[in-house]
Each structure stands twice: as C-alpha cells, then as structure tokens.
Short mmCIF file of C-alpha atoms in Angstrom, two decimals:
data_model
loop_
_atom_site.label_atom_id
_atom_site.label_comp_id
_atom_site.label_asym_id
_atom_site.label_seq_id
_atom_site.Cartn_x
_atom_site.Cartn_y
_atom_site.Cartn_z
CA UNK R 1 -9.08 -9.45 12.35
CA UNK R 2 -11.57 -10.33 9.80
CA UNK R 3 -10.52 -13.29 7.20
CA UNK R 4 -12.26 -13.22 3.91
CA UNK R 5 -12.37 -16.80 2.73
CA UNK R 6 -14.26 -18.11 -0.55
CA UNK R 7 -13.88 -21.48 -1.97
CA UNK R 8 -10.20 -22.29 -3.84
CA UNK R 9 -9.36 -18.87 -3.61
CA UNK R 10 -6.36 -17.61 -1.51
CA UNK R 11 -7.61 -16.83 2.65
CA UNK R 12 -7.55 -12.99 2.86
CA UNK R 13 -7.32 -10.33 6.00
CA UNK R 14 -9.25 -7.29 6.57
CA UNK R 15 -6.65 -5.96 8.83
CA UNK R 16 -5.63 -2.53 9.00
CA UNK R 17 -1.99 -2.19 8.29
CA UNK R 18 -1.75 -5.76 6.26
CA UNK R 19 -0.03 -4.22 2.95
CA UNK R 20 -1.50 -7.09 0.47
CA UNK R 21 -4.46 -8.48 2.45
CA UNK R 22 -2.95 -12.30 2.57
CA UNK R 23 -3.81 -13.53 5.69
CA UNK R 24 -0.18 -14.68 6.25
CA UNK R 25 2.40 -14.20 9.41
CA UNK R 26 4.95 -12.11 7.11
CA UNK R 27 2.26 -9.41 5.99
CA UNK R 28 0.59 -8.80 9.21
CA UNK R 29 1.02 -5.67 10.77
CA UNK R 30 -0.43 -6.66 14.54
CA UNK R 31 1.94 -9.43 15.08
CA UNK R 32 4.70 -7.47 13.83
CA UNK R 33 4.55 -5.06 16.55
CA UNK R 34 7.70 -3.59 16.46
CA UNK R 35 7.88 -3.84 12.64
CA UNK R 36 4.68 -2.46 11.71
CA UNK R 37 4.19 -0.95 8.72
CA UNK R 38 1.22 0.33 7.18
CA UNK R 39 0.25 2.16 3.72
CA UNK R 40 -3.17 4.12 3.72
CA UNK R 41 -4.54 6.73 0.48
CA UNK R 42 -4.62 9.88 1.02
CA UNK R 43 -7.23 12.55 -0.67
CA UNK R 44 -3.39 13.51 -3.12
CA UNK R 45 -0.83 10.83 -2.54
CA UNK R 46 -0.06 8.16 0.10
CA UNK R 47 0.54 8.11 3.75
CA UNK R 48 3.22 5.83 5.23
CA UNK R 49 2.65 4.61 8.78
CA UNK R 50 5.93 2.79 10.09
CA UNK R 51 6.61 1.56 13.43
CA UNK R 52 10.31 3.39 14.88
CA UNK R 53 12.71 1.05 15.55
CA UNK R 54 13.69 2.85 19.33
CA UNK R 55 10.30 3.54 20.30
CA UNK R 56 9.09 1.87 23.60
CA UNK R 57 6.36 -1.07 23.81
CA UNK R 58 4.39 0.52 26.60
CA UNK R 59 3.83 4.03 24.67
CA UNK R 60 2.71 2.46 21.59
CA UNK R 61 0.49 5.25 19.37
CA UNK R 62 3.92 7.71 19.77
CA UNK R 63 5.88 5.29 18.51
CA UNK R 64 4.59 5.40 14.67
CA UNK R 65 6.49 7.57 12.40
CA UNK R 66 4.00 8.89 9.82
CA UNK R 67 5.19 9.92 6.28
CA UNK R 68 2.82 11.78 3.89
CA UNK R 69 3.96 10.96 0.53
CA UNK R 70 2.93 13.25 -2.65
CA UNK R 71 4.31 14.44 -5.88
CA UNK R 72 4.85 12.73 -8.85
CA UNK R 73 5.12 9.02 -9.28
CA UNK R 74 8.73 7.99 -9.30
CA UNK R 75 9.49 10.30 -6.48
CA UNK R 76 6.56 8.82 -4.51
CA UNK R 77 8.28 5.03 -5.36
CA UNK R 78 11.59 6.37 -4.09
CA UNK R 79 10.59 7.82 -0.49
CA UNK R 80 8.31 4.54 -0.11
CA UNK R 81 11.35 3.00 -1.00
CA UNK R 82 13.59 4.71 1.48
CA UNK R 83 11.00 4.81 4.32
CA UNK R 84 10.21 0.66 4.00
CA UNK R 85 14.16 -0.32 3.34
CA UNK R 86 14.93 0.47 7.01
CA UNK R 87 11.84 -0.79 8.07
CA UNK R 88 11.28 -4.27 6.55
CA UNK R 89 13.29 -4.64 3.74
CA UNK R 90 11.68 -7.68 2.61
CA UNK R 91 8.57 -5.82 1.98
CA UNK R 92 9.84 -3.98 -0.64
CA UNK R 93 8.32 -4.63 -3.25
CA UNK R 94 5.08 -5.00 -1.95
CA UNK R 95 5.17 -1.61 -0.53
CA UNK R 96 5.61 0.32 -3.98
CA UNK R 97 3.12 -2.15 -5.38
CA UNK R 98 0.58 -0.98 -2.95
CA UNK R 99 1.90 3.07 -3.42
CA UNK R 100 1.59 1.96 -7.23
CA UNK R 101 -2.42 1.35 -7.12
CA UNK R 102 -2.93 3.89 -4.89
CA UNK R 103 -1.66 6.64 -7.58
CA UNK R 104 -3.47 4.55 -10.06
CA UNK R 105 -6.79 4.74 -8.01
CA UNK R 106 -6.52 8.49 -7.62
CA UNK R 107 -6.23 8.78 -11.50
CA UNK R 108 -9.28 9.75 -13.45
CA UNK R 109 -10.19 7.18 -16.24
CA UNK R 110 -9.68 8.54 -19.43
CA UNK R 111 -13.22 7.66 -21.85
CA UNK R 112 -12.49 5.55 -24.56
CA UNK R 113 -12.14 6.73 -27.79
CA UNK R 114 -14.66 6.98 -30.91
CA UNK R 115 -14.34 4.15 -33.55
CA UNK R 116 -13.92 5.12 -36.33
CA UNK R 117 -15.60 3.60 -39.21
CA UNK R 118 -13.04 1.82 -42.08
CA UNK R 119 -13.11 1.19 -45.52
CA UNK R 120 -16.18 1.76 -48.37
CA UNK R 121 -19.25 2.57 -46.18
CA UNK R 122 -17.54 5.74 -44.04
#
C-alpha cells in the first residue's frame, strides 16, 4: 500500500480496491477482508468486485462476486446501488460517486463552441 502524501493536503492510498483513495480504516478494501468491495472501469461501463458474505477465508480469490455493470446511467446507479447496499451500506454514496466519474471519464468531451461576435463590428 502506497500513501501519497503532499504538504496540507489530505494523506491518500494507492490501493487497489480503496473506492475514494483516503488513506482511512473505513475505505480500505485489505483490512476489510470480508467486506471488500472494489469498483474498477471497464472499456463500456463499470465492474463491481464485492467480497460474498458466506464465502470462506482460506479460499479467498472464489470468494469475490464480480458484477459487470453497463447501460445507461441511472440504471448503472441503481445495480451499484443494489450490489453495495448488502455489501457495506455505509458506502453508498461513495460507490455511485465513483460509478458516476467513471461514466463521466468514458464520455467524449464535447469542443467548445464558436463565439460569436456581438454588436456593430460583426
């Protein structure tokens, strides 16, 4: 685990899995083994890596339950929604926030338009 610290600026993680990069206890996806939870772009969409709640310690790479999530926006929001709420509810809103940029990322930027020149000298 990498931290990223610069001066009077927040301590931040490098971590796989850490949904907001704060290097805090509550975002941390390694020492919330058995509530992992993880949100990685995709080439279209989002996939959502979450730890299942019955899975044993001792097999731990079958115990992720992987979620590929595509399609429009609000539906995207919703199954993040329904896959993190059994999960780790608290992370709620940090979850859609993170499905949120992703989308955002994958958008081309649209150029800016022409000015156009007002008044007497047009």
């Amino acid at each position: 685990m990498a931290l990223i610290a610069a001066p009077e600026s927040p301590l931040l993680s490098s971590e796989p899995g850490n949904l907001i990069a704060k290097h805090s206890y509550k975002y941390s996806s390694t020492i919330n083994g058995q509530k992992a939870l993880g949100i990685k772009p995709q080439e279209k969409g989002a996939l959502i890596v979450a730890r299942k709640t019955k899975s044993p310690i001792n097999e731990w790479n079958k115990g992720f339950a992987k979620t590929q999530v595509t399609g429009g926006k609000r539906r995207a929001y919703k199954s993040t929604a329904n896959v993190v709420s059994t999960t780790r509810p608290d992370l709620l809103k940090p979850s859609v926030a993170r499905v949120s940029a992703i989308y955002a990322s994958q958008n081309p930027k649209k150029d800016a338009p022409v000015k156009k020149v007002r008044g007497n000298k047009a």
